[in-house]
Amino acid sequence: MIHIKLDDSNLKSFVSDEEINAFQNDIHKSHQALQNKTGKGNDFLGWVNLPSEIDESLIAKIEANANAISSMAEIYVVIGIGGSYLGARAVVEALQHNFAALKKDSKHPLIIYAGQNLSEDYLSDLLEILDQKDYALTVISKSGTTTEPAVAFRILKNHLEKKYGKENAKHRIIAITDHSKGALKKLADDEGYQTYVVPDDVGGRFSVLTPVGLLPIAVAGFDIRKLIEGAKNMQLHLSASSDITTNIASQYAALRNALYKKGKTIEIMVNFQPNLFYLTEWWKQLYGESEGKENKGIFPAGVGFTTDLHSMGQYIQEGLRNIFETVLSIDNPNHQLDVPFEKENLDGLNFIAGKRINEVNKMAELGTCIAHVDGGVPNIRISLPEINAYNLGELIYFYEYACGLSGYVLDVNPFDQPGVEAYKNNMFALLGKPGFEKQTEMIKKRL
Ligand code: PA5
């Protein structure tokens, strides 16, 4: 039994069962390729069995580290970018208080992120805050050479050493990187930082169930055992068969490929809960980086409703008809709040007085879905009973597996990202990195 449900009843007027079922054969082959590690990029399939193979001693070590960090830090800075940061942020922000930064009674450090941009103002503001707080940090980079986290780490390492002294600072730094190679590994060894390993066969965007995601999530005070248990349950469910009528990832992969074939080239992930914003960001990376290559792939976009109904709603309702929506719907909130009654009823809202806010939100969801379907936007609905660590574990593994299937159906290697290098090469050429002299000369001619 899995907790996540997928409802495709709003696709009926857009794709036929026949058009969906036509993908069963490709899905089956893709499923076999994932399970037997025979497809493209098969040296990056370590994530497939990760939930069932994760070591108890690793979990215990992460929990012990998280406790130690909680006792020494009010703030935990997670330095990383892309797959080395979005998974942790997706889970932490989904589970934490919506106003975590303002909560005074938390027993756990507030997680703050760095190394995901090159903004001088962002880093300067961060240093100003860190001047006044006790903090520790983790630097996460599989390659150990990514510019954004390397720059942020250089700055924060200096700050930490000035604040606590070099010897004490090193006990406040954990590096998560490759097990043997890369600049960060060498630095960590030279300086004596504690380290965790990003497994060789797990790419960044599939690494949330490794220390890359688990350590920050545990430091934030969330139950990583439940997260892993949920993922394991989903792994068990998805590995059993590739049948699109029983395997929810097969179904999702078949539906989105059927829609893509009919010209729906943009998938918008919709949520109605602001704390799912970063889950959408994680999903966008997962699908965008896995499928967007060889001039193919669905463009993954995201909106948060009802907020964005007042900004993007117009386009979705009446713009170019190349989009479909996947709504991530949460059945039950973790709190209860009713709309109050007001005698004067000046705002005319007494017709919903006494109703739960969630009921209003649900009717907004239903009304939006019907309107968008009427406007020519197919709608897939994925629902969770509630947001908790277990369900997020299920959801993460579901999306990962469906992404692997979907990428194989598209006939691309879902586990590489060659296109990410282009901007880096230009940036290095423009900054005059040694070894880039020719590129520097060429790019300068274009300016
Ligand atoms: O999914 C990926 O592989 C990328 O998003 C990387 O995680 C990202 O570029 C960061 O790379 P690294 O961990 O090597 O610093």
mmCIF file of C-alpha atoms and ligand atoms in Angstrom, residues 81-84 140-146 149 203-205 285 289 417 420 424, ligand 1:
data_model
loop_
_atom_site.group_PDB
_atom_site.id
_atom_site.type_symbol
_atom_site.label_atom_id
_atom_site.label_comp_id
_atom_site.label_asym_id
_atom_site.label_seq_id
_atom_site.Cartn_x
_atom_site.Cartn_y
_atom_site.Cartn_z
ATOM 1 C CA ILE A 81 23.846 24.265 -5.588
ATOM 2 C CA GLY A 82 21.481 22.284 -7.824
ATOM 3 C CA GLY A 83 21.261 18.675 -6.723
ATOM 4 C CA SER A 84 23.604 19.407 -3.847
ATOM 5 C CA ILE A 140 28.209 19.927 -0.322
ATOM 6 C CA SER A 141 29.730 19.405 -3.729
ATOM 7 C CA LYS A 142 30.133 16.063 -5.424
ATOM 8 C CA SER A 143 32.680 17.372 -7.901
ATOM 9 C CA GLY A 144 34.186 19.689 -5.329
ATOM 10 C CA THR A 145 34.887 22.207 -8.069
ATOM 11 C CA THR A 146 31.579 24.016 -8.606
ATOM 12 C CA PRO A 149 29.599 26.768 -3.503
ATOM 13 C CA GLY A 203 24.070 12.033 -9.438
ATOM 14 C CA GLY A 204 23.319 15.315 -7.659
ATOM 15 C CA ARG A 205 19.618 15.568 -8.458
ATOM 16 C CA GLN A 285 15.669 20.398 -11.655
ATOM 17 C CA GLU A 289 18.128 18.377 -16.191
ATOM 18 C CA GLN A 417 23.799 17.091 -17.793
ATOM 19 C CA VAL A 420 25.322 22.724 -17.781
ATOM 20 C CA LYS A 424 30.616 27.678 -16.952
HETATM 21 O O1 PA5 B 1 22.205 17.240 -10.556
HETATM 22 C C1 PA5 B 1 23.352 17.605 -10.748
HETATM 23 O O2 PA5 B 1 24.234 16.801 -11.047
HETATM 24 C C2 PA5 B 1 23.768 19.048 -10.612
HETATM 25 O O3 PA5 B 1 22.695 19.867 -10.289
HETATM 26 C C3 PA5 B 1 24.792 19.202 -9.511
HETATM 27 O O4 PA5 B 1 24.273 18.671 -8.338
HETATM 28 C C4 PA5 B 1 25.188 20.639 -9.304
HETATM 29 O O5 PA5 B 1 25.669 21.167 -10.479
HETATM 30 C C5 PA5 B 1 26.228 20.758 -8.210
HETATM 31 O O6 PA5 B 1 27.322 19.962 -8.506
HETATM 32 P P1 PA5 B 1 28.372 19.568 -7.404
HETATM 33 O O7 PA5 B 1 27.693 18.761 -6.370
HETATM 34 O O8 PA5 B 1 29.434 18.785 -8.125
HETATM 35 O O9 PA5 B 1 28.907 20.857 -6.841
#
